Coordinates of C-alpha atoms in Angstrom, one line a residue:
M1 CA 9.6 -5.8 -11.5
T2 CA 6.5 -5.2 -10.5
V3 CA 3.4 -3.0 -8.4
L4 CA 2.1 -4.5 -5.8
V5 CA -2.4 -2.6 -4.5
G6 CA -3.3 -3.4 -1.5
Y7 CA -6.6 -2.9 -2.8
V8 CA -10.3 -2.6 -1.0
P9 CA -13.6 -1.1 -2.3
S10 CA -13.0 2.1 0.1
P11 CA -12.0 5.5 -0.5
L12 CA -8.2 4.0 0.7
G13 CA -8.3 1.3 -1.7
E14 CA -9.2 3.9 -4.0
A15 CA -6.3 6.4 -2.7
A16 CA -4.1 3.0 -3.3
L17 CA -5.6 1.7 -6.5
R18 CA -4.2 5.9 -7.9
A19 CA -1.4 6.0 -6.4
A20 CA -0.3 2.4 -7.6
I21 CA -1.1 3.3 -10.8
E22 CA 0.7 6.6 -11.2
Q23 CA 3.8 4.9 -9.4
A24 CA 3.7 2.2 -11.8
R25 CA 3.5 5.1 -15.3
F26 CA 6.6 6.7 -13.6
R27 CA 8.8 3.2 -13.3
D28 CA 7.6 1.6 -16.7
E29 CA 6.0 -1.0 -14.7
P30 CA 2.6 -3.4 -14.4
V31 CA 0.5 -2.7 -11.3
I32 CA -0.6 -6.7 -9.9
A33 CA -2.7 -7.8 -7.0
E34 CA -0.5 -10.8 -6.2
R35 CA 3.7 -11.6 -6.4
E36 CA 6.8 -12.6 -5.5
D37 CA 9.0 -10.4 -7.5
V38 CA 8.2 -6.3 -6.1
S39 CA 9.7 -3.7 -6.0
L40 CA 6.9 -1.6 -4.6
V41 CA 4.0 -2.0 -2.7
V42 CA 1.1 0.8 -2.1
I43 CA -1.3 0.6 0.2
G44 CA -4.1 3.0 1.7
I45 CA -3.7 4.2 5.3
R46 CA -5.7 5.8 8.1
H47 CA -5.3 8.1 11.2
R48 CA -5.7 6.1 13.9
S49 CA -5.4 7.3 18.1
P50 CA -1.9 5.7 20.0
V51 CA -4.6 3.7 21.9
G52 CA -6.2 2.2 18.7
K53 CA -2.9 1.5 17.7
L54 CA -2.3 -0.1 21.0
I55 CA -5.4 -2.5 21.6
M56 CA -6.2 -3.4 17.4
G57 CA -3.0 -3.8 15.7
S58 CA -2.0 -1.6 12.2
T59 CA -2.4 -4.3 9.6
A60 CA -0.1 -1.1 7.9
Q61 CA 2.3 -1.4 10.1
E62 CA 2.5 -5.0 10.4
I63 CA 3.1 -4.2 6.3
L64 CA 5.8 -1.7 6.6
L65 CA 7.8 -3.2 8.8
R66 CA 8.1 -7.1 6.8
V67 CA 7.5 -6.2 3.8
P68 CA 10.8 -6.9 2.0
C69 CA 10.7 -3.7 -0.7
P70 CA 9.8 -0.2 -0.5
V71 CA 6.0 0.5 0.3
L72 CA 4.2 3.8 -0.1
A73 CA 1.7 4.2 2.4
V74 CA -1.2 7.1 0.8
K75 CA -4.5 8.9 2.6
A76 CA -8.3 8.9 1.0
D77 CA -8.2 12.7 -0.3

């Protein structure tokens, strides 16, 4: 299997990439950007207010609820 990382060039994306690389090494699996047989998805998250979540929704929340494999959500340092 593989570890999928959701990456954007930002502090959150960098945190997600570091965590994905660490998890891939631990699992002895490759890190990829797109594939179907994924064993772990790693994403960066940030704090949002309850009102912000209600009005704008959350991509991270959608991923957490809909992805059929484990998801590791990380925050930037």
